mmCIF file of C-alpha atoms in Angstrom:
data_model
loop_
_atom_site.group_PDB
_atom_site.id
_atom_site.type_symbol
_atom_site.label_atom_id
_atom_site.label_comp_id
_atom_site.label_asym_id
_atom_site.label_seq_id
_atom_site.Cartn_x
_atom_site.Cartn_y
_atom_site.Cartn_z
ATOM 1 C CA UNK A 163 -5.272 67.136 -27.082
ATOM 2 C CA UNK A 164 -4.901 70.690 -28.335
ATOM 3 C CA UNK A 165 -1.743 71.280 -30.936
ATOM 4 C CA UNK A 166 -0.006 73.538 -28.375
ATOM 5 C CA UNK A 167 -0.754 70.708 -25.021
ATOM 6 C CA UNK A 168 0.870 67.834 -27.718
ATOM 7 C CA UNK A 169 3.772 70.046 -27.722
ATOM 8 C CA UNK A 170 4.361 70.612 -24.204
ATOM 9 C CA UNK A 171 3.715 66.637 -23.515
ATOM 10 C CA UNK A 172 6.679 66.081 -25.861
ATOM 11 C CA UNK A 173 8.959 68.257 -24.060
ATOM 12 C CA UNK A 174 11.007 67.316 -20.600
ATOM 13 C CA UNK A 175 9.635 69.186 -17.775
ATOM 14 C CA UNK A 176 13.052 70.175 -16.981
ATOM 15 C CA UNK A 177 13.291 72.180 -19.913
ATOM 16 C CA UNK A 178 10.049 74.043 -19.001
ATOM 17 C CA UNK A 179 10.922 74.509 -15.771
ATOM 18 C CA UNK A 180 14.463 76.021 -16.773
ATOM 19 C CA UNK A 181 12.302 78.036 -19.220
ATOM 20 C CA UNK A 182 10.262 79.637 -16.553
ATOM 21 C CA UNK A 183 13.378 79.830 -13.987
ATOM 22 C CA UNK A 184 12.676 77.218 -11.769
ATOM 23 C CA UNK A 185 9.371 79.042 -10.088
ATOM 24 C CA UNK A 186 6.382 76.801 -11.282
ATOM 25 C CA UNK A 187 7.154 73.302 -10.118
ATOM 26 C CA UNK A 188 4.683 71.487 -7.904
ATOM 27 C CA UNK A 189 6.682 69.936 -4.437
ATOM 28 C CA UNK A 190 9.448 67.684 -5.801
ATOM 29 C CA UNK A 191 7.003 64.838 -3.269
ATOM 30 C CA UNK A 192 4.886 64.636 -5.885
ATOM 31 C CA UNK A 193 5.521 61.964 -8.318
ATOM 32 C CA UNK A 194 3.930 59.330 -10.688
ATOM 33 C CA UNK A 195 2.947 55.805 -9.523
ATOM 34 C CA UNK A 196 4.931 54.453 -12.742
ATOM 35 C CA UNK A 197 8.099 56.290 -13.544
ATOM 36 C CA UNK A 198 7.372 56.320 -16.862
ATOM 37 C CA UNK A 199 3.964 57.800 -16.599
ATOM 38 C CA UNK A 200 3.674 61.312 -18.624
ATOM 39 C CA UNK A 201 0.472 63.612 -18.750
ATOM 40 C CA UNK A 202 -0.380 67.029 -20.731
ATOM 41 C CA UNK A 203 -3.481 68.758 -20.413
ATOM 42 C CA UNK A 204 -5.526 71.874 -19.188
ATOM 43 C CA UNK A 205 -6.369 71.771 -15.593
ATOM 44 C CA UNK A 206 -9.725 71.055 -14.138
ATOM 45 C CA UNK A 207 -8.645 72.257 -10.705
ATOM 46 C CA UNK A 208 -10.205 70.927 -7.347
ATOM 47 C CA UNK A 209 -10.065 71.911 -3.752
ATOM 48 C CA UNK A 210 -10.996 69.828 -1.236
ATOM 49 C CA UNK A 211 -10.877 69.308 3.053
ATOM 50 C CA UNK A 212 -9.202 66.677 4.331
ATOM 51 C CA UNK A 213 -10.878 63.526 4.182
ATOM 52 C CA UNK A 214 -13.892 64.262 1.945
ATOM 53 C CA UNK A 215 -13.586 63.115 -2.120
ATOM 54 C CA UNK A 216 -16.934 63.867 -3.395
ATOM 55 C CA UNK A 217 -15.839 67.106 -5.387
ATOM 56 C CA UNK A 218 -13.164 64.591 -6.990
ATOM 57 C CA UNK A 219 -16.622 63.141 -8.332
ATOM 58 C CA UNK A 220 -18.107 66.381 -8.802
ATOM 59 C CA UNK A 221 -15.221 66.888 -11.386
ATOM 60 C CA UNK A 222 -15.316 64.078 -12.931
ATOM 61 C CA UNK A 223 -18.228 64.493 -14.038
ATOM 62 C CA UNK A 224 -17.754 67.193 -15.419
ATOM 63 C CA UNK A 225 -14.710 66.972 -16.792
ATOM 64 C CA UNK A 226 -13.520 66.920 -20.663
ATOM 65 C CA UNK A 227 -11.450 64.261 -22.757
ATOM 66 C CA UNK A 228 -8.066 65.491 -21.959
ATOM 67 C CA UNK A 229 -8.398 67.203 -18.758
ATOM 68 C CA UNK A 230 -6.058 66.926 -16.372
ATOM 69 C CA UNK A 231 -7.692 66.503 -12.531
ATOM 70 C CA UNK A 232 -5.353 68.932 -10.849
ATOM 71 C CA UNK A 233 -6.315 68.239 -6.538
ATOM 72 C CA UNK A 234 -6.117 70.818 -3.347
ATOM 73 C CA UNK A 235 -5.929 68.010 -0.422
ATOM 74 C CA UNK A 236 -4.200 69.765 1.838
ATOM 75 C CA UNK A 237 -1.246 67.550 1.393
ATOM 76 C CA UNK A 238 -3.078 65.042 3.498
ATOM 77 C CA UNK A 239 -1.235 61.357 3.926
ATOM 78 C CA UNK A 240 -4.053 59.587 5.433
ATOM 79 C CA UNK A 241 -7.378 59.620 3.548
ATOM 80 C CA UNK A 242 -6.976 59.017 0.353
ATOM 81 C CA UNK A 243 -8.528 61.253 -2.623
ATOM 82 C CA UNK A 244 -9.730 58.365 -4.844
ATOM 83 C CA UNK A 245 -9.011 54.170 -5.332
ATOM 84 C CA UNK A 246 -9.091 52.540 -8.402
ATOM 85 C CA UNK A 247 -12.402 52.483 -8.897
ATOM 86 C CA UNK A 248 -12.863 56.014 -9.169
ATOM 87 C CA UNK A 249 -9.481 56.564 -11.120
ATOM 88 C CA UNK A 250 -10.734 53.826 -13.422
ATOM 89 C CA UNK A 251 -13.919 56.033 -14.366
ATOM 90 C CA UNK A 252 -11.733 59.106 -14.604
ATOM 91 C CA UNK A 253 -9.870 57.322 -17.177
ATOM 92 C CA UNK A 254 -12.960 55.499 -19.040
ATOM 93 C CA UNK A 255 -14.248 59.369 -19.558
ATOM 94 C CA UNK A 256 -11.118 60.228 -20.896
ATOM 95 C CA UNK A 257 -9.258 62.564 -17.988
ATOM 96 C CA UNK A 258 -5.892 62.403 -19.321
ATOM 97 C CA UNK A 259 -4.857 62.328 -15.854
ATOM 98 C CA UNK A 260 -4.694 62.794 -12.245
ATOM 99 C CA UNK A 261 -2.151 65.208 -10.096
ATOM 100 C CA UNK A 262 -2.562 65.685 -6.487
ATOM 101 C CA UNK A 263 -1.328 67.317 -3.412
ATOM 102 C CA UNK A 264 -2.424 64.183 -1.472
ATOM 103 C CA UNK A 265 -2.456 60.236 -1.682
ATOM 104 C CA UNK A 266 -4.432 57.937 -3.330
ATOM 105 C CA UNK A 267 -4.817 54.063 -2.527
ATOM 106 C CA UNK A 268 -5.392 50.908 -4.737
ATOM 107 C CA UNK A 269 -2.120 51.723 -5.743
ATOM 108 C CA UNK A 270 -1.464 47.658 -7.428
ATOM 109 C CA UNK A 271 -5.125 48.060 -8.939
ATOM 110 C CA UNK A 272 -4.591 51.342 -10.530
ATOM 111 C CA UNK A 273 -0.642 50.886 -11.839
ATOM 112 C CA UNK A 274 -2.544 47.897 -13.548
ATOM 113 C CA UNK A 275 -4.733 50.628 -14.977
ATOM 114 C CA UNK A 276 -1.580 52.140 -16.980
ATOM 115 C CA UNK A 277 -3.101 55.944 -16.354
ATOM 116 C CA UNK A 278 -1.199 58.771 -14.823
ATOM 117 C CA UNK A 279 -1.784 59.504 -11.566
ATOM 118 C CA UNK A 280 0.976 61.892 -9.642
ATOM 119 C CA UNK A 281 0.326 61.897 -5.736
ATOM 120 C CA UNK A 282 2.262 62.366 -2.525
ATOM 121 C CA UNK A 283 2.052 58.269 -1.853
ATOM 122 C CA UNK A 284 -0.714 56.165 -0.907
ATOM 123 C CA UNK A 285 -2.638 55.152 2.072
ATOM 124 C CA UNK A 286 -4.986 52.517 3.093
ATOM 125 C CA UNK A 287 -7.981 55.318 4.126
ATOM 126 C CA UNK A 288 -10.740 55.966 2.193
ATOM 127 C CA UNK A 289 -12.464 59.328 2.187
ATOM 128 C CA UNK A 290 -15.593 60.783 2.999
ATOM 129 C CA UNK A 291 -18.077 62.472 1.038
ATOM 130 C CA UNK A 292 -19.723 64.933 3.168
ATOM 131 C CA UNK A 293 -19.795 67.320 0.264
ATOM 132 C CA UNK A 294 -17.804 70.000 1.001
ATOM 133 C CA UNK A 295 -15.367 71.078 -2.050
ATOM 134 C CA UNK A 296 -14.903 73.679 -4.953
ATOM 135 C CA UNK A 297 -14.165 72.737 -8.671
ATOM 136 C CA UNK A 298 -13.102 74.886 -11.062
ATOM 137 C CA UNK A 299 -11.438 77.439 -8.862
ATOM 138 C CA UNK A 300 -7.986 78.982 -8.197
ATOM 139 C CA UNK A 301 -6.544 76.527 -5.839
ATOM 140 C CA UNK A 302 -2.681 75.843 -4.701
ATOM 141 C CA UNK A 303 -1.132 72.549 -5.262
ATOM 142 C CA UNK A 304 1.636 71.417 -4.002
ATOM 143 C CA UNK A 305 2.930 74.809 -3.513
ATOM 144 C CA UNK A 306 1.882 76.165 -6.436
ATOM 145 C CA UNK A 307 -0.866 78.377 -7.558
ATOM 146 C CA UNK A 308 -2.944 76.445 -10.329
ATOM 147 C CA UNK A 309 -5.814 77.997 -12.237
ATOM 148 C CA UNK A 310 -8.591 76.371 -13.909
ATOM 149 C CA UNK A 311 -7.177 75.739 -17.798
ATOM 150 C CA UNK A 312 -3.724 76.113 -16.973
ATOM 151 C CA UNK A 313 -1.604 74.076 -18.749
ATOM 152 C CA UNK A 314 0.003 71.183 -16.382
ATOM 153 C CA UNK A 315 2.757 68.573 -17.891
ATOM 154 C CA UNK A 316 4.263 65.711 -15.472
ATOM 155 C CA UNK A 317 6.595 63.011 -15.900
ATOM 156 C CA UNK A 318 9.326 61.151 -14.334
ATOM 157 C CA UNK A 319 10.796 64.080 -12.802
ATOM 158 C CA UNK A 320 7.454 65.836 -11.473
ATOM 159 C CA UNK A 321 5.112 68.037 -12.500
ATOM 160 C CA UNK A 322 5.325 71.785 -13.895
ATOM 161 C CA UNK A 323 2.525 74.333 -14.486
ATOM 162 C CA UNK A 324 2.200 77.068 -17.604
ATOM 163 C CA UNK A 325 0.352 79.877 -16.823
ATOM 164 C CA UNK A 326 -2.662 80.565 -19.587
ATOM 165 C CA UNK A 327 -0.601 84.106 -20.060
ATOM 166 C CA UNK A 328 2.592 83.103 -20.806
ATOM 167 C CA UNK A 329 2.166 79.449 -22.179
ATOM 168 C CA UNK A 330 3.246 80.460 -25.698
ATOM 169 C CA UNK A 331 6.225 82.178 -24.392
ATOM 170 C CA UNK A 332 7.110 79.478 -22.438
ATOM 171 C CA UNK A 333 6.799 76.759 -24.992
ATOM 172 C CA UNK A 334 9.355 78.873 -27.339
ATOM 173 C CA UNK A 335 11.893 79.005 -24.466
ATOM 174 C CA UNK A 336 11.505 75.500 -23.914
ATOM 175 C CA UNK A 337 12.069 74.102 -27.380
ATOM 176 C CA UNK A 338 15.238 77.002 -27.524
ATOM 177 C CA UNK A 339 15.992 74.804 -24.339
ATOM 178 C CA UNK A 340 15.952 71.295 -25.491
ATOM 179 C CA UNK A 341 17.408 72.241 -28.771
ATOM 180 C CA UNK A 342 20.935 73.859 -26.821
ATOM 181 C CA UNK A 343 20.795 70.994 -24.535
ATOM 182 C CA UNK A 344 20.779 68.793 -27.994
ATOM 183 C CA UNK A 345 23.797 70.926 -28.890
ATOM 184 C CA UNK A 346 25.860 71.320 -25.894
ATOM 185 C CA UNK A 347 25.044 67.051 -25.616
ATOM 186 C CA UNK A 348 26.444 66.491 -29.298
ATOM 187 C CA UNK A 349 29.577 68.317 -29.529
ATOM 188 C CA UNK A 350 30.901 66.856 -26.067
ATOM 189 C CA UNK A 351 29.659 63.517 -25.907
ATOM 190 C CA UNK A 352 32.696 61.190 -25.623
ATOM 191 C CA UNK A 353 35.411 64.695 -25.753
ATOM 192 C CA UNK A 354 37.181 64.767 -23.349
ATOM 193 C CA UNK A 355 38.541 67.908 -24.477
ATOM 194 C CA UNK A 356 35.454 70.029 -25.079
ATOM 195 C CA UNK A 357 33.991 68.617 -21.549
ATOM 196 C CA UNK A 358 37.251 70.162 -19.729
ATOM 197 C CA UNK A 359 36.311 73.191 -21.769
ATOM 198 C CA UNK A 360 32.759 73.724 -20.690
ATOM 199 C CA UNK A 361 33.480 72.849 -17.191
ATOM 200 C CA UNK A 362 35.715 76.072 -16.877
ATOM 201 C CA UNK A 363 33.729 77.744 -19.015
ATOM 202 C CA UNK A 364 30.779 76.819 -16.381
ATOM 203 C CA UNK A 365 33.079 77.475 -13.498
ATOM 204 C CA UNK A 366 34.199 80.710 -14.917
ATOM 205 C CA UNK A 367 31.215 82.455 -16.038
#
């Protein structure tokens, strides 16, 4: 994990989202299996029909340690994009992780697998492997337009993407974020009086 991924994975994706205004979150569906699942990584996208995995494999394979699998499935709920067996040898090559506009299935094998996988849900259909499917592309995920090596961070409350152009930007406005937050939390924790103050200074603005 590069120096600048580590510092996004450290940070709440609410405060990058706040830092980029709200406009690069993937569909508030997709979620982790575990709700304490995080990832951080550079995206290895992948677009893909309905009902056919075998670019999932494709990337894979050739995929780096630390690569996040970032899926195109359409949104699909009924075939899923991979079971446990194939999320088990995404995570013995060392993907950092797995986010997709889709469902997977295996869902008790692969929380037993303790590796991040954000989908839609699960399903009991496997997929095909006709062989139709892009890697590496510009693809849109879960409303969002996600290019290969763009920075993707997930956790609890979903996932956000950082745009290669701005991701230093972004990572300064987030740790300005969290550090205010840190502020605001510490000087009215327990005050009654200072939380009646920045409620009508919120109300007021």
């Amino acid at each position: 994990m590069d120096q600048l991924v580590k510092k996004f994975y450290d940070l709440p994706t609410t405060c990058i989202s706040d830092a980029m205004d709200g406009l690069n979150n993937l569909h508030p569906a997709i979620k982790p299996l575990k709700e304490e699942y995080k990832l951080a990584g550079r995206a290895l996208t992948v677009k893909i029909p309905v009902g056919d995995n075998l670019a999932v494999l494709k990337a894979i394979r050739a995929s780096k340690p630390g690569d996040i699998l970032v899926i195109d499935a359409k949104g699909d709920p009924y075939r899923a994009i991979a079971g446990d067996f194939v999320v088990g040898m995404a995570q013995t090559l060392g993907i950092g992780g797995i986010v997709v506009d889709g469902v997977i299935r295996d869902i008790v094998g692969i929380k037993g697998l303790n590796f991040p996988v954000f989908s839609r849900g699960t399903t009991v259909a496997a997929s095909g492997k006709a062989g139709v499917g892009e890697i590496n592309i510009s693809i849109s995920c879960g409303g969002m337009t996600v290019h290969p090596g763009d920075i993707v961070v997930g956790d609890a409350d979903g996932v956000v993407v950082i745009p290669q152009m701005v991701e230093q930007a972004v990572l300064e406005k987030s740790l300005e974020k969290l550090k205010n937050d840190q502020i605001r939390e510490e000087r009215i924790a327990g005050n009654r009086e200072a939380i009646m103050t920045h409620l009508d200074e919120l109300i007021n603005r």
